[in-house]
Amino acid sequence: MRDLVRLIVWMVVDLIRSPATLEPELLTLRQQINVLRRTAPKKQSFSVIDRLVFVCLYRLFPKVCDALAIVKPDTIVRWHRAGFRSYWRWKSRPRGGRPTMPLEIRQLIREMSIANPLWGAPRIHGELLKLGIDIGPRRA
């Protein structure tokens, strides 16, 4: 978390620096990336914070994919889509609610309402209570 805060502060400070002071730093960083790309193993592991930073940068600045050197742009898009999918899977999860009524009771209520068309919900509820079936009045 501390690294994320440092990165955000660093990005805000860079917004107010002049391009002339940023150029040597960019060249140095690019050279470091080239050296790392030559010497590092092919499969790199990224933490959740690293992925989050890349996805946020992609969301804010889609052109940042042109500057990617250690990750393929398709990987960033895949991480973004995976995060989007997991968010909506979490958002649409079942959250409880009214308990389901057994199928037999629903069929009994349907048969009672068809056999007695003049009965309303209060009368059907009363008859169910006489049979020992305790459900709420709105469910009858």
CSV table of C-alpha atoms in Angstrom, one decimal:
chain,number,residue,atom,x,y,z
A,1,MET,CA,0.0,0.0,0.0
A,2,ARG,CA,2.9,2.3,0.8
A,3,ASP,CA,4.4,1.7,-2.6
A,4,LEU,CA,1.1,2.6,-4.3
A,5,VAL,CA,1.0,5.9,-2.4
A,6,ARG,CA,4.6,6.7,-3.4
A,7,LEU,CA,3.8,5.9,-7.0
A,8,ILE,CA,0.8,8.2,-7.0
A,9,VAL,CA,2.8,11.0,-5.3
A,10,TRP,CA,5.6,10.5,-7.8
A,11,MET,CA,3.1,10.7,-10.7
A,12,VAL,CA,1.6,13.9,-9.4
A,13,VAL,CA,5.1,15.5,-8.9
A,14,ASP,CA,6.0,14.5,-12.5
A,15,LEU,CA,3.0,16.3,-13.8
A,16,ILE,CA,4.5,19.6,-12.8
A,17,ARG,CA,8.1,18.9,-13.8
A,18,SER,CA,9.4,20.2,-17.1
A,19,PRO,CA,9.9,17.7,-20.0
A,20,ALA,CA,13.6,18.7,-20.1
A,21,THR,CA,14.2,17.4,-16.6
A,22,LEU,CA,12.2,14.2,-17.3
A,23,GLU,CA,14.1,13.2,-20.5
A,24,PRO,CA,17.3,11.9,-18.8
A,25,GLU,CA,15.3,10.0,-16.2
A,26,LEU,CA,13.2,8.4,-18.9
A,27,LEU,CA,16.4,7.3,-20.8
A,28,THR,CA,17.8,5.9,-17.6
A,29,LEU,CA,14.7,4.0,-16.9
A,30,ARG,CA,14.5,2.6,-20.5
A,31,GLN,CA,18.1,1.4,-20.3
A,32,GLN,CA,17.3,-0.3,-17.0
A,33,ILE,CA,14.3,-2.0,-18.5
A,34,ASN,CA,16.4,-3.2,-21.4
A,35,VAL,CA,19.0,-4.7,-19.1
A,36,LEU,CA,16.4,-6.3,-17.0
A,37,ARG,CA,14.7,-7.7,-20.1
A,38,ARG,CA,18.0,-9.3,-21.2
A,39,THR,CA,18.9,-10.8,-17.8
A,40,ALA,CA,15.6,-11.5,-16.1
A,41,PRO,CA,13.8,-14.9,-16.4
A,42,LYS,CA,11.1,-15.1,-19.1
A,43,LYS,CA,8.2,-15.6,-16.7
A,44,GLN,CA,7.8,-12.6,-14.4
A,45,SER,CA,5.5,-12.6,-11.4
A,46,PHE,CA,3.4,-9.5,-10.5
A,47,SER,CA,1.7,-8.8,-7.3
A,48,VAL,CA,-1.9,-7.7,-7.0
A,49,ILE,CA,-0.8,-4.1,-6.4
A,50,ASP,CA,1.4,-4.2,-9.6
A,51,ARG,CA,-1.5,-5.4,-11.6
A,52,LEU,CA,-3.8,-2.8,-10.1
A,53,VAL,CA,-1.3,0.0,-11.0
A,54,PHE,CA,-1.0,-1.2,-14.6
A,55,VAL,CA,-4.8,-1.5,-15.0
A,56,CYS,CA,-5.4,1.9,-13.4
A,57,LEU,CA,-2.8,3.5,-15.7
A,58,TYR,CA,-4.4,1.7,-18.7
A,59,ARG,CA,-7.9,3.0,-17.6
A,60,LEU,CA,-6.7,6.6,-17.2
A,61,PHE,CA,-4.3,6.7,-20.2
A,62,PRO,CA,-5.1,4.0,-22.8
A,63,LYS,CA,-2.1,5.1,-24.9
A,64,VAL,CA,0.2,3.8,-22.1
A,65,CYS,CA,0.2,0.5,-23.9
A,66,ASP,CA,2.6,1.9,-26.4
A,67,ALA,CA,5.2,2.4,-23.6
A,68,LEU,CA,4.9,-1.1,-22.1
A,69,ALA,CA,8.1,-3.1,-22.2
A,70,ILE,CA,7.9,-5.8,-19.5
A,71,VAL,CA,4.3,-6.7,-20.1
A,72,LYS,CA,2.4,-7.2,-23.3
A,73,PRO,CA,-0.6,-4.9,-23.8
A,74,ASP,CA,-2.9,-7.9,-24.2
A,75,THR,CA,-1.9,-8.9,-20.7
A,76,ILE,CA,-3.0,-5.6,-19.2
A,77,VAL,CA,-6.3,-5.8,-21.1
A,78,ARG,CA,-6.8,-9.4,-19.9
A,79,TRP,CA,-6.1,-8.3,-16.2
A,80,HIS,CA,-8.6,-5.5,-16.7
A,81,ARG,CA,-11.3,-7.8,-18.1
A,82,ALA,CA,-10.7,-10.3,-15.3
A,83,GLY,CA,-11.1,-7.6,-12.7
A,84,PHE,CA,-14.3,-6.4,-14.4
A,85,ARG,CA,-15.7,-10.0,-14.5
A,86,SER,CA,-14.9,-10.6,-10.8
A,87,TYR,CA,-16.5,-7.3,-9.8
A,88,TRP,CA,-19.7,-8.1,-11.6
A,89,ARG,CA,-19.7,-11.7,-10.3
A,90,TRP,CA,-19.4,-10.3,-6.8
A,91,LYS,CA,-22.0,-7.6,-7.5
A,92,SER,CA,-24.6,-10.2,-8.8
A,93,ARG,CA,-24.1,-12.8,-6.1
A,94,PRO,CA,-27.2,-14.1,-4.3
A,95,ARG,CA,-27.8,-12.1,-1.2
A,96,GLY,CA,-30.5,-14.2,0.5
A,97,GLY,CA,-34.0,-12.8,0.6
A,98,ARG,CA,-37.2,-14.6,0.9
A,99,PRO,CA,-36.8,-18.3,1.5
A,100,THR,CA,-38.1,-20.6,-1.2
A,101,MET,CA,-41.4,-22.3,-0.7
A,102,PRO,CA,-41.6,-26.1,-1.4
A,103,LEU,CA,-43.0,-27.1,-4.8
A,104,GLU,CA,-45.8,-29.2,-3.2
A,105,ILE,CA,-47.1,-26.1,-1.3
A,106,ARG,CA,-47.0,-24.0,-4.4
A,107,GLN,CA,-48.9,-26.6,-6.4
A,108,LEU,CA,-51.5,-26.9,-3.5
A,109,ILE,CA,-52.1,-23.2,-3.5
A,110,ARG,CA,-52.5,-23.2,-7.3
A,111,GLU,CA,-55.0,-26.1,-7.2
A,112,MET,CA,-57.0,-24.3,-4.4
A,113,SER,CA,-57.1,-21.1,-6.4
A,114,ILE,CA,-58.2,-22.9,-9.6
A,115,ALA,CA,-60.8,-25.0,-7.8
A,116,ASN,CA,-62.2,-22.0,-5.8
A,117,PRO,CA,-62.0,-19.0,-8.1
A,118,LEU,CA,-63.9,-16.7,-5.6
A,119,TRP,CA,-61.3,-17.3,-2.8
A,120,GLY,CA,-58.7,-14.6,-2.4
A,121,ALA,CA,-55.3,-14.8,-0.7
A,122,PRO,CA,-56.7,-14.3,2.9
A,123,ARG,CA,-59.1,-17.3,2.5
A,124,ILE,CA,-56.5,-19.5,1.0
A,125,HIS,CA,-54.1,-18.5,3.8
A,126,GLY,CA,-56.7,-19.4,6.4
A,127,GLU,CA,-57.3,-22.8,4.8
A,128,LEU,CA,-53.6,-23.5,4.7
A,129,LEU,CA,-53.3,-22.6,8.4
A,130,LYS,CA,-56.2,-25.1,9.1
A,131,LEU,CA,-54.1,-27.8,7.3
A,132,GLY,CA,-51.1,-26.9,9.5
A,133,ILE,CA,-49.1,-25.2,6.8
A,134,ASP,CA,-47.7,-22.1,8.3
A,135,ILE,CA,-46.7,-19.6,5.6
A,136,GLY,CA,-47.1,-15.8,5.5
A,137,PRO,CA,-50.3,-14.3,4.3
A,138,ARG,CA,-48.6,-12.7,1.3
A,139,ARG,CA,-47.3,-16.0,0.0
A,140,ALA,CA,-50.7,-17.6,-0.2
